[in-house]
Amino acid sequence: MRSSPSIVPADRLDRDIYLVLEDFGARAGCAWRETDEEDTDFETVLQGLLSGQYVYPVRIVCFNAIEGWSRDATSDVADALAQRAVDSDGDLSAAMEGFISANATRRFDKQLTLPLKGEHDVPRG
């Protein structure tokens, strides 16, 4: 049986590709973010998540078309984000903290900030 050649350019995509599924709210729903080819490696996706490029990530998939595999990388990315936050003592958005809490597979030493109940209801004056 003769196999057909791949339509994926071997010289450009012989690496792992990471794509982010983001929740855009009730009206728009979830969609895979349009991303430049150069911005689909693990490190660039992590930086995008930490910098706020992605606000409400739902799932992250990884694939390698040349090697013929794909997998859910959501937990791996959540673990890496949490470790970066611990290492850099950086602030995370509430949405990113929620993403990490829902998907990380390990415990981390950083105390995630939680809003105080009724914090905005305290009268000032």
Short mmCIF file of N, CA, C and O in Angstrom, two decimals:
data_model
loop_
_atom_site.label_atom_id
_atom_site.label_comp_id
_atom_site.label_asym_id
_atom_site.label_seq_id
_atom_site.Cartn_x
_atom_site.Cartn_y
_atom_site.Cartn_z
N MET A 1 0.84 -1.18 0.00
CA MET A 1 0.00 0.00 0.00
C MET A 1 0.89 1.24 0.00
O MET A 1 1.78 1.37 0.81
N ARG A 2 0.62 2.14 -0.89
CA ARG A 2 1.41 3.35 -1.02
C ARG A 2 0.87 4.44 -0.09
O ARG A 2 -0.33 4.69 -0.03
N SER A 3 1.76 5.09 0.66
CA SER A 3 1.30 6.17 1.54
C SER A 3 1.49 7.51 0.83
O SER A 3 2.41 7.68 0.04
N SER A 4 0.62 8.42 1.13
CA SER A 4 0.73 9.75 0.52
C SER A 4 1.64 10.63 1.37
O SER A 4 1.74 10.44 2.58
N PRO A 5 2.29 11.59 0.75
CA PRO A 5 3.18 12.47 1.51
C PRO A 5 2.38 13.38 2.43
O PRO A 5 1.22 13.69 2.18
N SER A 6 3.00 13.80 3.50
CA SER A 6 2.37 14.70 4.46
C SER A 6 2.19 16.08 3.87
O SER A 6 3.03 16.55 3.11
N ILE A 7 1.09 16.74 4.20
CA ILE A 7 0.88 18.11 3.75
C ILE A 7 1.52 19.11 4.72
O ILE A 7 1.54 20.30 4.47
N VAL A 8 2.05 18.63 5.84
CA VAL A 8 2.71 19.49 6.82
C VAL A 8 4.15 19.69 6.41
O VAL A 8 4.88 18.73 6.22
N PRO A 9 4.60 20.93 6.26
CA PRO A 9 5.99 21.17 5.88
C PRO A 9 6.95 20.67 6.96
O PRO A 9 6.94 21.18 8.07
N ALA A 10 7.74 19.69 6.66
CA ALA A 10 8.61 19.06 7.66
C ALA A 10 9.65 20.01 8.23
O ALA A 10 10.01 19.90 9.39
N ASP A 11 10.12 20.95 7.44
CA ASP A 11 11.18 21.82 7.92
C ASP A 11 10.68 22.88 8.89
O ASP A 11 11.46 23.49 9.60
N ARG A 12 9.38 23.10 8.99
CA ARG A 12 8.86 24.17 9.84
C ARG A 12 8.17 23.66 11.10
O ARG A 12 8.15 24.38 12.10
N LEU A 13 7.60 22.51 11.08
CA LEU A 13 6.78 22.09 12.22
C LEU A 13 7.25 20.79 12.86
O LEU A 13 6.46 20.07 13.43
N ASP A 14 8.53 20.50 12.76
CA ASP A 14 9.04 19.30 13.40
C ASP A 14 9.35 19.59 14.87
O ASP A 14 10.49 19.55 15.31
N ARG A 15 8.29 19.96 15.60
CA ARG A 15 8.39 20.27 17.02
C ARG A 15 7.00 20.16 17.63
O ARG A 15 6.01 20.03 16.92
N ASP A 16 6.94 20.24 18.95
CA ASP A 16 5.66 20.20 19.63
C ASP A 16 4.96 21.55 19.49
O ASP A 16 5.57 22.59 19.66
N ILE A 17 3.66 21.51 19.20
CA ILE A 17 2.84 22.70 19.02
C ILE A 17 1.82 22.73 20.17
O ILE A 17 1.18 21.73 20.46
N TYR A 18 1.67 23.90 20.80
CA TYR A 18 0.71 24.08 21.89
C TYR A 18 -0.34 25.08 21.46
O TYR A 18 0.00 26.17 20.97
N LEU A 19 -1.62 24.72 21.62
CA LEU A 19 -2.73 25.61 21.30
C LEU A 19 -3.63 25.75 22.52
O LEU A 19 -3.83 24.81 23.29
N VAL A 20 -4.21 26.95 22.68
CA VAL A 20 -5.01 27.28 23.85
C VAL A 20 -6.48 27.43 23.44
O VAL A 20 -6.81 28.19 22.53
N LEU A 21 -7.35 26.71 24.15
CA LEU A 21 -8.79 26.88 24.02
C LEU A 21 -9.20 27.88 25.09
O LEU A 21 -8.92 27.68 26.27
N GLU A 22 -9.83 28.98 24.66
CA GLU A 22 -10.18 30.03 25.60
C GLU A 22 -11.69 30.23 25.64
O GLU A 22 -12.37 30.12 24.63
N ASP A 23 -12.19 30.54 26.84
CA ASP A 23 -13.61 30.82 27.04
C ASP A 23 -13.84 32.32 26.88
O ASP A 23 -13.30 33.12 27.65
N PHE A 24 -14.63 32.69 25.89
CA PHE A 24 -14.92 34.10 25.63
C PHE A 24 -16.27 34.53 26.19
O PHE A 24 -16.77 35.60 25.85
N GLY A 25 -16.86 33.73 27.06
CA GLY A 25 -18.12 34.10 27.69
C GLY A 25 -19.31 33.39 27.08
O GLY A 25 -19.21 32.67 26.09
N ALA A 26 -20.47 33.64 27.69
CA ALA A 26 -21.70 32.93 27.31
C ALA A 26 -22.11 33.20 25.87
O ALA A 26 -22.56 32.30 25.17
N ARG A 27 -21.95 34.41 25.41
CA ARG A 27 -22.36 34.74 24.03
C ARG A 27 -21.44 34.15 22.98
O ARG A 27 -21.88 33.58 21.99
N ALA A 28 -20.15 34.31 23.18
CA ALA A 28 -19.18 33.87 22.17
C ALA A 28 -18.76 32.41 22.35
O ALA A 28 -18.39 31.75 21.39
N GLY A 29 -18.77 31.92 23.58
CA GLY A 29 -18.38 30.54 23.84
C GLY A 29 -16.87 30.34 23.81
O GLY A 29 -16.09 31.28 23.94
N CYS A 30 -16.47 29.11 23.62
CA CYS A 30 -15.05 28.76 23.60
C CYS A 30 -14.54 28.67 22.16
O CYS A 30 -15.28 28.28 21.27
N ALA A 31 -13.27 29.03 21.99
CA ALA A 31 -12.66 28.95 20.67
C ALA A 31 -11.16 28.74 20.83
O ALA A 31 -10.56 29.19 21.81
N TRP A 32 -10.57 28.07 19.85
CA TRP A 32 -9.11 27.94 19.80
C TRP A 32 -8.56 29.27 19.33
O TRP A 32 -8.97 29.80 18.31
N ARG A 33 -7.62 29.81 20.09
CA ARG A 33 -7.06 31.12 19.77
C ARG A 33 -6.22 31.06 18.50
O ARG A 33 -5.41 30.15 18.32
N GLU A 34 -6.43 32.04 17.63
CA GLU A 34 -5.60 32.17 16.44
C GLU A 34 -4.21 32.60 16.91
O GLU A 34 -4.07 33.53 17.70
N THR A 35 -3.19 31.89 16.46
CA THR A 35 -1.83 32.11 16.97
C THR A 35 -0.84 32.02 15.82
O THR A 35 -0.95 31.15 14.96
N ASP A 36 0.14 32.92 15.83
CA ASP A 36 1.22 32.82 14.86
C ASP A 36 1.98 31.52 15.07
O ASP A 36 2.13 31.05 16.19
N GLU A 37 2.46 30.96 14.00
CA GLU A 37 3.20 29.70 14.04
C GLU A 37 4.36 29.75 15.03
O GLU A 37 4.60 28.80 15.78
N GLU A 38 5.06 30.88 15.09
CA GLU A 38 6.23 31.00 15.97
C GLU A 38 5.85 31.06 17.44
O GLU A 38 6.71 30.90 18.31
N ASP A 39 4.58 31.32 17.75
CA ASP A 39 4.14 31.50 19.13
C ASP A 39 3.45 30.28 19.72
O ASP A 39 2.67 30.38 20.66
N THR A 40 3.74 29.10 19.17
CA THR A 40 3.04 27.90 19.62
C THR A 40 3.93 26.93 20.40
O THR A 40 3.53 25.81 20.67
N ASP A 41 5.13 27.38 20.79
CA ASP A 41 5.98 26.51 21.61
C ASP A 41 5.59 26.67 23.09
O ASP A 41 4.90 27.61 23.47
N PHE A 42 6.02 25.75 23.91
CA PHE A 42 5.65 25.69 25.33
C PHE A 42 5.98 27.00 26.04
O PHE A 42 5.13 27.58 26.73
N GLU A 43 7.19 27.49 25.90
CA GLU A 43 7.64 28.69 26.61
C GLU A 43 6.84 29.92 26.21
O GLU A 43 6.44 30.71 27.07
N THR A 44 6.56 30.09 24.94
CA THR A 44 5.81 31.25 24.48
C THR A 44 4.37 31.20 24.97
O THR A 44 3.81 32.23 25.36
N VAL A 45 3.77 30.02 24.98
CA VAL A 45 2.41 29.89 25.51
C VAL A 45 2.39 30.21 27.00
O VAL A 45 1.50 30.93 27.48
N LEU A 46 3.38 29.72 27.76
CA LEU A 46 3.46 30.07 29.19
C LEU A 46 3.56 31.57 29.38
O LEU A 46 2.86 32.15 30.23
N GLN A 47 4.43 32.22 28.61
CA GLN A 47 4.59 33.67 28.72
C GLN A 47 3.29 34.40 28.37
O GLN A 47 2.93 35.39 29.01
N GLY A 48 2.59 33.91 27.36
CA GLY A 48 1.31 34.51 26.99
C GLY A 48 0.28 34.38 28.10
O GLY A 48 -0.48 35.32 28.37
N LEU A 49 0.25 33.24 28.75
CA LEU A 49 -0.68 33.04 29.86
C LEU A 49 -0.32 33.95 31.04
O LEU A 49 -1.19 34.57 31.65
N LEU A 50 0.96 34.04 31.36
CA LEU A 50 1.40 34.87 32.49
C LEU A 50 1.21 36.36 32.22
O LEU A 50 0.95 37.13 33.14
N SER A 51 1.33 36.77 30.97
CA SER A 51 1.23 38.19 30.63
C SER A 51 -0.21 38.66 30.40
O SER A 51 -0.44 39.85 30.20
N GLY A 52 -1.16 37.74 30.41
CA GLY A 52 -2.55 38.12 30.22
C GLY A 52 -3.03 38.06 28.79
O GLY A 52 -4.14 38.50 28.49
N GLN A 53 -2.23 37.52 27.88
CA GLN A 53 -2.66 37.38 26.49
C GLN A 53 -3.88 36.47 26.41
O GLN A 53 -4.77 36.68 25.61
N TYR A 54 -3.91 35.46 27.26
CA TYR A 54 -5.06 34.57 27.37
C TYR A 54 -5.71 34.86 28.72
O TYR A 54 -5.04 34.78 29.75
N VAL A 55 -6.98 35.19 28.73
CA VAL A 55 -7.63 35.60 29.97
C VAL A 55 -8.30 34.41 30.66
O VAL A 55 -8.12 34.22 31.86
N TYR A 56 -9.08 33.64 29.93
CA TYR A 56 -9.79 32.50 30.52
C TYR A 56 -9.48 31.21 29.77
O TYR A 56 -10.32 30.69 29.03
N PRO A 57 -8.27 30.67 29.93
CA PRO A 57 -7.95 29.41 29.25
C PRO A 57 -8.77 28.26 29.83
O PRO A 57 -9.03 28.21 31.03
N VAL A 58 -9.18 27.38 28.96
CA VAL A 58 -9.97 26.22 29.37
C VAL A 58 -9.17 24.93 29.22
O VAL A 58 -9.16 24.09 30.11
N ARG A 59 -8.47 24.81 28.09
CA ARG A 59 -7.72 23.60 27.79
C ARG A 59 -6.53 23.97 26.92
O ARG A 59 -6.60 24.91 26.14
N ILE A 60 -5.46 23.22 27.08
CA ILE A 60 -4.29 23.40 26.23
C ILE A 60 -3.93 22.04 25.67
O ILE A 60 -3.80 21.07 26.42
N VAL A 61 -3.83 21.98 24.35
CA VAL A 61 -3.45 20.73 23.71
C VAL A 61 -2.06 20.88 23.11
O VAL A 61 -1.63 21.98 22.76
N CYS A 62 -1.39 19.77 23.02
CA CYS A 62 -0.06 19.70 22.42
C CYS A 62 -0.11 18.62 21.35
O CYS A 62 -0.74 17.58 21.55
N PHE A 63 0.52 18.90 20.24
CA PHE A 63 0.61 17.87 19.20
C PHE A 63 1.90 18.02 18.42
O PHE A 63 2.55 19.07 18.44
N ASN A 64 2.26 16.96 17.76
CA ASN A 64 3.40 16.95 16.86
C ASN A 64 2.96 16.20 15.61
O ASN A 64 2.83 14.97 15.64
N ALA A 65 2.69 16.96 14.57
CA ALA A 65 2.15 16.36 13.34
C ALA A 65 3.14 15.43 12.67
O ALA A 65 2.76 14.42 12.09
N ILE A 66 4.43 15.74 12.75
CA ILE A 66 5.44 14.90 12.13
C ILE A 66 5.51 13.54 12.82
O ILE A 66 5.58 12.50 12.17
N GLU A 67 5.46 13.55 14.16
CA GLU A 67 5.52 12.30 14.92
C GLU A 67 4.17 11.61 15.02
O GLU A 67 4.09 10.46 15.43
N GLY A 68 3.09 12.32 14.71
CA GLY A 68 1.77 11.71 14.65
C GLY A 68 1.09 11.51 16.00
O GLY A 68 0.40 10.52 16.19
N TRP A 69 1.23 12.44 16.93
CA TRP A 69 0.58 12.29 18.23
C TRP A 69 -0.01 13.62 18.69
O TRP A 69 0.36 14.69 18.22
N SER A 70 -0.95 13.54 19.61
CA SER A 70 -1.50 14.71 20.28
C SER A 70 -1.90 14.30 21.69
O SER A 70 -2.13 13.12 21.96
N ARG A 71 -1.97 15.29 22.60
CA ARG A 71 -2.36 15.00 23.98
C ARG A 71 -2.87 16.26 24.65
O ARG A 71 -2.59 17.38 24.21
N ASP A 72 -3.59 16.07 25.73
CA ASP A 72 -4.04 17.17 26.56
C ASP A 72 -2.88 17.59 27.45
O ASP A 72 -2.36 16.79 28.23
N ALA A 73 -2.44 18.83 27.33
CA ALA A 73 -1.31 19.34 28.12
C ALA A 73 -1.74 20.33 29.19
O ALA A 73 -0.92 21.02 29.78
N THR A 74 -3.04 20.38 29.47
CA THR A 74 -3.58 21.37 30.40
C THR A 74 -2.92 21.27 31.77
O THR A 74 -2.48 22.29 32.33
N SER A 75 -2.82 20.09 32.34
CA SER A 75 -2.22 19.93 33.67
C SER A 75 -0.74 20.25 33.67
O SER A 75 -0.24 20.88 34.61
N ASP A 76 -0.03 19.87 32.62
CA ASP A 76 1.40 20.20 32.53
C ASP A 76 1.61 21.71 32.52
O ASP A 76 2.50 22.23 33.20
N VAL A 77 0.78 22.42 31.77
CA VAL A 77 0.90 23.87 31.69
C VAL A 77 0.50 24.51 33.02
O VAL A 77 1.18 25.43 33.50
N ALA A 78 -0.56 24.02 33.65
CA ALA A 78 -0.98 24.56 34.95
C ALA A 78 0.12 24.36 35.99
O ALA A 78 0.41 25.27 36.78
N ASP A 79 0.76 23.20 35.99
CA ASP A 79 1.87 22.95 36.92
C ASP A 79 3.03 23.91 36.66
O ASP A 79 3.61 24.46 37.59
N ALA A 80 3.35 24.12 35.39
CA ALA A 80 4.47 25.02 35.04
C ALA A 80 4.14 26.47 35.41
O ALA A 80 4.99 27.20 35.92
N LEU A 81 2.89 26.89 35.20
CA LEU A 81 2.48 28.25 35.58
C LEU A 81 2.59 28.45 37.09
O LEU A 81 3.09 29.48 37.56
N ALA A 82 2.11 27.48 37.83
CA ALA A 82 2.18 27.59 39.29
C ALA A 82 3.62 27.63 39.77
O ALA A 82 3.97 28.43 40.65
N GLN A 83 4.48 26.82 39.19
CA GLN A 83 5.88 26.81 39.59
C GLN A 83 6.53 28.15 39.27
O GLN A 83 7.31 28.69 40.06
N ARG A 84 6.21 28.72 38.10
CA ARG A 84 6.76 30.04 37.74
C ARG A 84 6.31 31.10 38.74
O ARG A 84 7.07 31.97 39.12
N ALA A 85 5.04 31.03 39.15
CA ALA A 85 4.53 32.01 40.11
C ALA A 85 5.25 31.88 41.45
O ALA A 85 5.58 32.88 42.09
N VAL A 86 5.52 30.65 41.87
CA VAL A 86 6.25 30.42 43.12
C VAL A 86 7.68 30.94 43.00
O VAL A 86 8.17 31.66 43.86
N ASP A 87 8.34 30.61 41.90
CA ASP A 87 9.74 30.98 41.70
C ASP A 87 9.94 32.49 41.59
O ASP A 87 10.92 33.03 42.07
N SER A 88 9.00 33.17 40.94
CA SER A 88 9.17 34.60 40.69
C SER A 88 8.42 35.46 41.68
O SER A 88 8.54 36.68 41.66
N ASP A 89 7.61 34.84 42.53
CA ASP A 89 6.77 35.56 43.48
C ASP A 89 5.90 36.58 42.74
O ASP A 89 5.62 37.66 43.23
N GLY A 90 5.50 36.21 41.51
CA GLY A 90 4.69 37.10 40.68
C GLY A 90 3.21 37.00 41.02
O GLY A 90 2.75 36.02 41.60
N ASP A 91 2.50 38.05 40.66
CA ASP A 91 1.06 38.08 40.86
C ASP A 91 0.37 37.39 39.69
O ASP A 91 0.78 37.53 38.55
N LEU A 92 -0.69 36.67 40.01
CA LEU A 92 -1.50 36.02 38.99
C LEU A 92 -2.89 36.62 39.01
O LEU A 92 -3.39 37.01 40.07
N SER A 93 -3.54 36.68 37.86
CA SER A 93 -4.92 37.13 37.82
C SER A 93 -5.81 36.09 38.50
O SER A 93 -5.42 34.92 38.65
N ALA A 94 -6.99 36.51 38.90
CA ALA A 94 -7.93 35.58 39.53
C ALA A 94 -8.28 34.44 38.58
O ALA A 94 -8.40 33.29 39.00
N ALA A 95 -8.41 34.76 37.29
CA ALA A 95 -8.73 33.72 36.30
C ALA A 95 -7.60 32.71 36.20
O ALA A 95 -7.83 31.51 36.10
N MET A 96 -6.35 33.20 36.23
CA MET A 96 -5.21 32.28 36.12
C MET A 96 -5.08 31.43 37.38
O MET A 96 -4.76 30.25 37.30
N GLU A 97 -5.35 32.03 38.54
CA GLU A 97 -5.35 31.25 39.78
C GLU A 97 -6.41 30.16 39.72
O GLU A 97 -6.18 29.02 40.14
N GLY A 98 -7.57 30.49 39.18
CA GLY A 98 -8.64 29.50 39.03
C GLY A 98 -8.24 28.39 38.07
O GLY A 98 -8.51 27.20 38.32
N PHE A 99 -7.58 28.74 36.98
CA PHE A 99 -7.10 27.75 36.01
C PHE A 99 -6.10 26.80 36.67
O PHE A 99 -6.20 25.59 36.52
N ILE A 100 -5.17 27.36 37.43
CA ILE A 100 -4.17 26.53 38.12
C ILE A 100 -4.84 25.64 39.16
O ILE A 100 -4.57 24.44 39.22
N SER A 101 -5.73 26.21 39.96
CA SER A 101 -6.42 25.43 41.00
C SER A 101 -7.20 24.26 40.41
O SER A 101 -7.24 23.18 40.97
N ALA A 102 -7.82 24.51 39.27
CA ALA A 102 -8.65 23.47 38.64
C ALA A 102 -7.84 22.40 37.92
O ALA A 102 -8.31 21.28 37.76
N ASN A 103 -6.60 22.73 37.51
CA ASN A 103 -5.88 21.82 36.62
C ASN A 103 -4.52 21.33 37.11
O ASN A 103 -3.99 20.37 36.55
N ALA A 104 -3.92 21.98 38.08
CA ALA A 104 -2.59 21.55 38.54
C ALA A 104 -2.67 20.19 39.22
O ALA A 104 -3.66 19.87 39.88
N THR A 105 -1.64 19.40 39.05
CA THR A 105 -1.62 18.06 39.63
C THR A 105 -0.75 17.98 40.89
O THR A 105 -0.74 16.96 41.55
N ARG A 106 -0.03 19.08 41.18
CA ARG A 106 0.83 19.10 42.35
C ARG A 106 0.47 20.27 43.23
O ARG A 106 -0.12 21.24 42.78
N ARG A 107 0.87 20.20 44.48
CA ARG A 107 0.71 21.34 45.39
C ARG A 107 1.91 22.25 45.26
O ARG A 107 3.02 21.80 45.02
N PHE A 108 1.67 23.52 45.44
CA PHE A 108 2.73 24.51 45.36
C PHE A 108 2.74 25.33 46.63
O PHE A 108 1.74 25.45 47.32
N ASP A 109 3.89 25.92 46.93
CA ASP A 109 4.06 26.65 48.17
C ASP A 109 3.50 28.06 48.13
O ASP A 109 3.41 28.70 49.16
N LYS A 110 3.15 28.57 46.99
CA LYS A 110 2.64 29.94 46.90
C LYS A 110 1.21 29.98 47.41
O LYS A 110 0.37 29.20 47.00
N GLN A 111 0.94 30.94 48.27
CA GLN A 111 -0.42 31.15 48.75
C GLN A 111 -1.17 31.97 47.71
O GLN A 111 -0.79 33.10 47.42
N LEU A 112 -2.19 31.39 47.12
CA LEU A 112 -2.97 32.12 46.14
C LEU A 112 -3.86 33.12 46.87
O LEU A 112 -4.43 32.82 47.92
N THR A 113 -3.98 34.31 46.33
CA THR A 113 -4.78 35.35 46.98
C THR A 113 -6.26 35.08 46.76
O THR A 113 -6.68 34.66 45.68
N LEU A 114 -7.03 35.30 47.77
CA LEU A 114 -8.48 35.15 47.69
C LEU A 114 -9.12 36.45 48.14
O LEU A 114 -8.70 37.03 49.14
N PRO A 115 -10.14 36.94 47.44
CA PRO A 115 -10.80 38.17 47.89
C PRO A 115 -11.55 37.91 49.19
O PRO A 115 -12.09 36.83 49.40
N LEU A 116 -11.54 38.90 50.05
CA LEU A 116 -12.28 38.78 51.30
C LEU A 116 -13.76 38.93 51.01
O LEU A 116 -14.18 39.78 50.25
N LYS A 117 -14.56 38.10 51.66
CA LYS A 117 -16.00 38.14 51.47
C LYS A 117 -16.52 39.49 51.96
O LYS A 117 -16.22 39.89 53.09
N GLY A 118 -17.27 40.17 51.14
CA GLY A 118 -17.84 41.44 51.53
C GLY A 118 -16.85 42.58 51.55
O GLY A 118 -17.15 43.66 52.08
N GLU A 119 -15.68 42.39 50.99
CA GLU A 119 -14.62 43.40 51.01
C GLU A 119 -15.08 44.73 50.42
O GLU A 119 -14.75 45.79 50.91
N HIS A 120 -15.91 44.68 49.40
CA HIS A 120 -16.36 45.89 48.73
C HIS A 120 -17.62 46.46 49.38
O HIS A 120 -18.08 47.52 49.00
N ASP A 121 -18.19 45.76 50.36
CA ASP A 121 -19.42 46.20 50.99
C ASP A 121 -19.16 47.00 52.27
O ASP A 121 -20.10 47.43 52.91
N VAL A 122 -17.90 47.18 52.65
CA VAL A 122 -17.58 47.87 53.88
C VAL A 122 -17.78 49.37 53.67
O VAL A 122 -17.21 49.97 52.76
N PRO A 123 -18.64 50.02 54.50
CA PRO A 123 -18.84 51.47 54.34
C PRO A 123 -17.59 52.24 54.71
O PRO A 123 -16.87 51.88 55.62
N ARG A 124 -17.32 53.25 53.96
CA ARG A 124 -16.17 54.11 54.22
C ARG A 124 -16.68 55.48 54.65
O ARG A 124 -17.67 55.96 54.18
N GLY A 125 -15.93 56.10 55.48
CA GLY A 125 -16.41 57.41 55.76
C GLY A 125 -16.03 58.00 56.98
O GLY A 125 -16.11 58.95 57.50
#
